[in-house]
Short mmCIF file of C-alpha atoms in Angstrom, two decimals:
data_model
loop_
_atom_site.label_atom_id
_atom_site.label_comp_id
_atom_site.label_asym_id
_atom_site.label_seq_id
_atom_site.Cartn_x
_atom_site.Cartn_y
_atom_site.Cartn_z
CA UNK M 1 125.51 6.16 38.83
CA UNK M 2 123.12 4.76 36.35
CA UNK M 3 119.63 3.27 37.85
CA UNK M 4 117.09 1.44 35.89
CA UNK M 5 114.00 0.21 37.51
CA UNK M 6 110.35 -0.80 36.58
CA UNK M 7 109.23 -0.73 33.06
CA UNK M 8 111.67 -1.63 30.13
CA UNK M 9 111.72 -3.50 26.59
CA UNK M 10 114.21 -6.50 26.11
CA UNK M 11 115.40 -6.60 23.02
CA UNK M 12 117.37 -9.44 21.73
CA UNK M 13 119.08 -10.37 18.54
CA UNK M 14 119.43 -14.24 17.11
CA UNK M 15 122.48 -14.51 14.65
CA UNK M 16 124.84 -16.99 14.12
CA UNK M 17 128.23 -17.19 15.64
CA UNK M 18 129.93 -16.92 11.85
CA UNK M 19 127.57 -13.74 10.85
CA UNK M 20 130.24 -10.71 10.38
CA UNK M 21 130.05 -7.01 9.66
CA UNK M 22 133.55 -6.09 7.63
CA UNK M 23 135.12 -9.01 8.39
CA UNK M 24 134.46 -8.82 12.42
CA UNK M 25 132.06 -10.65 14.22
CA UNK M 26 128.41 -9.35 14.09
CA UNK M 27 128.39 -9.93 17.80
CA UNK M 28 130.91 -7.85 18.64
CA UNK M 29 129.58 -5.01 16.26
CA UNK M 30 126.15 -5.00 17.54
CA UNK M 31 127.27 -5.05 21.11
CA UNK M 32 130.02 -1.86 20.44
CA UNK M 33 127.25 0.19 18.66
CA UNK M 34 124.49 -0.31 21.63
CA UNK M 35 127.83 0.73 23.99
CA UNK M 36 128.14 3.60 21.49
CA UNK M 37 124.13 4.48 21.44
CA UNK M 38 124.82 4.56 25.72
CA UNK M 39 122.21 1.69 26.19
CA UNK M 40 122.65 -0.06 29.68
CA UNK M 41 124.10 -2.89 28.46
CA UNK M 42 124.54 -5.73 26.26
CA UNK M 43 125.36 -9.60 27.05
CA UNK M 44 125.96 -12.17 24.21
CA UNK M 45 124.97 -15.91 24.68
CA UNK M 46 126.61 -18.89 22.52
CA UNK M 47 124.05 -21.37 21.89
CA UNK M 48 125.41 -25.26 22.27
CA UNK M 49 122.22 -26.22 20.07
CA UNK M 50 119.56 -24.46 17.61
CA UNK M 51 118.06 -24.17 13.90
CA UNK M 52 116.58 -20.99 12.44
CA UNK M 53 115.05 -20.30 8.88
CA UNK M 54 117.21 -22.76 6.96
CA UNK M 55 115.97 -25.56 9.33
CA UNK M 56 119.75 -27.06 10.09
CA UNK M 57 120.49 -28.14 13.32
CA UNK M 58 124.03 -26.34 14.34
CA UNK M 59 124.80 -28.31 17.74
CA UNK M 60 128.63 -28.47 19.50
CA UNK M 61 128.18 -32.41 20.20
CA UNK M 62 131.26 -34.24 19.38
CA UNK M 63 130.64 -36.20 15.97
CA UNK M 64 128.85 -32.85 14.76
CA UNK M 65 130.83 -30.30 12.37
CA UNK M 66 128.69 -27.30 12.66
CA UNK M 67 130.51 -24.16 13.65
CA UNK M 68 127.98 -21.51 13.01
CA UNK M 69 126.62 -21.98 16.87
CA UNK M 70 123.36 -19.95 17.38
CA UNK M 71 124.13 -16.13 19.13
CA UNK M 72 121.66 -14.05 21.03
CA UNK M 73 122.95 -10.46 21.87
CA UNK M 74 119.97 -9.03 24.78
CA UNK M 75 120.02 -5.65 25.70
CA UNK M 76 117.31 -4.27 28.58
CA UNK M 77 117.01 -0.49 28.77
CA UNK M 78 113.70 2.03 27.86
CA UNK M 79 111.83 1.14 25.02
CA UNK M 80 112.44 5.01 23.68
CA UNK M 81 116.34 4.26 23.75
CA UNK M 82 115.78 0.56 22.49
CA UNK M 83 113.63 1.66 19.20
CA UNK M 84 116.10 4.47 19.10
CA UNK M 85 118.62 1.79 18.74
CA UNK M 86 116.69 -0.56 16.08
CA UNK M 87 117.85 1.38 12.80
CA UNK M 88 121.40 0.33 13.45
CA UNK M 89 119.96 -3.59 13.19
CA UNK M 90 118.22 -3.40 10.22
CA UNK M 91 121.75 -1.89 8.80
CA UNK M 92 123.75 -4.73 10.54
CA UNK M 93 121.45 -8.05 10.42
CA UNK M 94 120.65 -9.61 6.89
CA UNK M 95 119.71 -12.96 8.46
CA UNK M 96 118.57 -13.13 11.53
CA UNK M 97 115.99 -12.49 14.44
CA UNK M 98 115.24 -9.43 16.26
CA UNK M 99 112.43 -9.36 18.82
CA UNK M 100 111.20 -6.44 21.32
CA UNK M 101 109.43 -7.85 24.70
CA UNK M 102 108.23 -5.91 27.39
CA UNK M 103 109.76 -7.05 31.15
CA UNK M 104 110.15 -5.18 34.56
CA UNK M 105 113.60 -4.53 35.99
CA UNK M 106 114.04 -5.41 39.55
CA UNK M 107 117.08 -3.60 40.12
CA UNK M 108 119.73 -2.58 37.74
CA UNK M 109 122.35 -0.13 39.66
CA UNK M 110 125.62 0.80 37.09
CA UNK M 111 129.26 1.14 38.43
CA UNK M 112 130.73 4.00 38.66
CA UNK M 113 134.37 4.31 39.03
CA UNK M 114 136.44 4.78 42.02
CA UNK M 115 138.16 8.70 42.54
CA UNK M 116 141.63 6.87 40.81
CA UNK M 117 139.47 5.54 37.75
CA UNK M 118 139.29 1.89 39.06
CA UNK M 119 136.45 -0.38 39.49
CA UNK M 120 134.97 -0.67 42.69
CA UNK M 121 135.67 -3.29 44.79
CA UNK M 122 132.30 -5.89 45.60
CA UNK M 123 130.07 -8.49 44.06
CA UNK M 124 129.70 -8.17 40.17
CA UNK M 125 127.39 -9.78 37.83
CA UNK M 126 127.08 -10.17 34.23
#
């Protein structure tokens, strides 16, 4: 069972939702390498609204045509395995944002599967 508690980094990547790595979405990339690296986990959020850099608005309201929606991937886990992990993003990201915060974790407990490789049964959460 993996436990993290107390002090971590947060580190959390602004693309946009069109950004790709050989012809796959830079999401998807960025959240299978930190799986690969064995961080605790990665979540990626679709933005309905946001500008970066180039200063244009990308929104999802109706009369707008924008499709390249803002993306944040966040990952929590130690800062030694989170700067471990930041060579991979300055491989992957051209344009984008990366930022490191510190933050506490109140309780992060992993699953572990059941004896016949299942999930376990109970509340789950991102």
């Amino acid at each position: 069972m993996t436990s993290l508690t107390g002090r971590a980094v947060r580190l959390t990547v602004y693309i946009g939702e069109d950004d790709t790595w050989h012809h796959k979405p830079l999401y998807s990339e960025i959240v299978h390498r930190a799986h690969a690296a064995g961080l605790a986990g990665a979540s990626v959020f679709r933005g309905i609204e946001g500008f970066g850099a180039s200063s244009r608005i990308h929104t999802t309201r109706l009369l707008s045509l924008s499709e390249d929606l803002p993306v944040a991937i966040v990952v929590v886990d130690t800062e030694e395995r989170v700067r471990a992990f930041l060579p991979q993003l300055d491989e992957l990201v051209g344009e984008g944002l990366v930022t490191v915060e510190e933050c506490e974790v109140i309780r992060y407990v992993g699953r572990t599967p059941g004896p016949d490789g299942t999930e376990p049964k109970g509340k789950k959460s991102l």
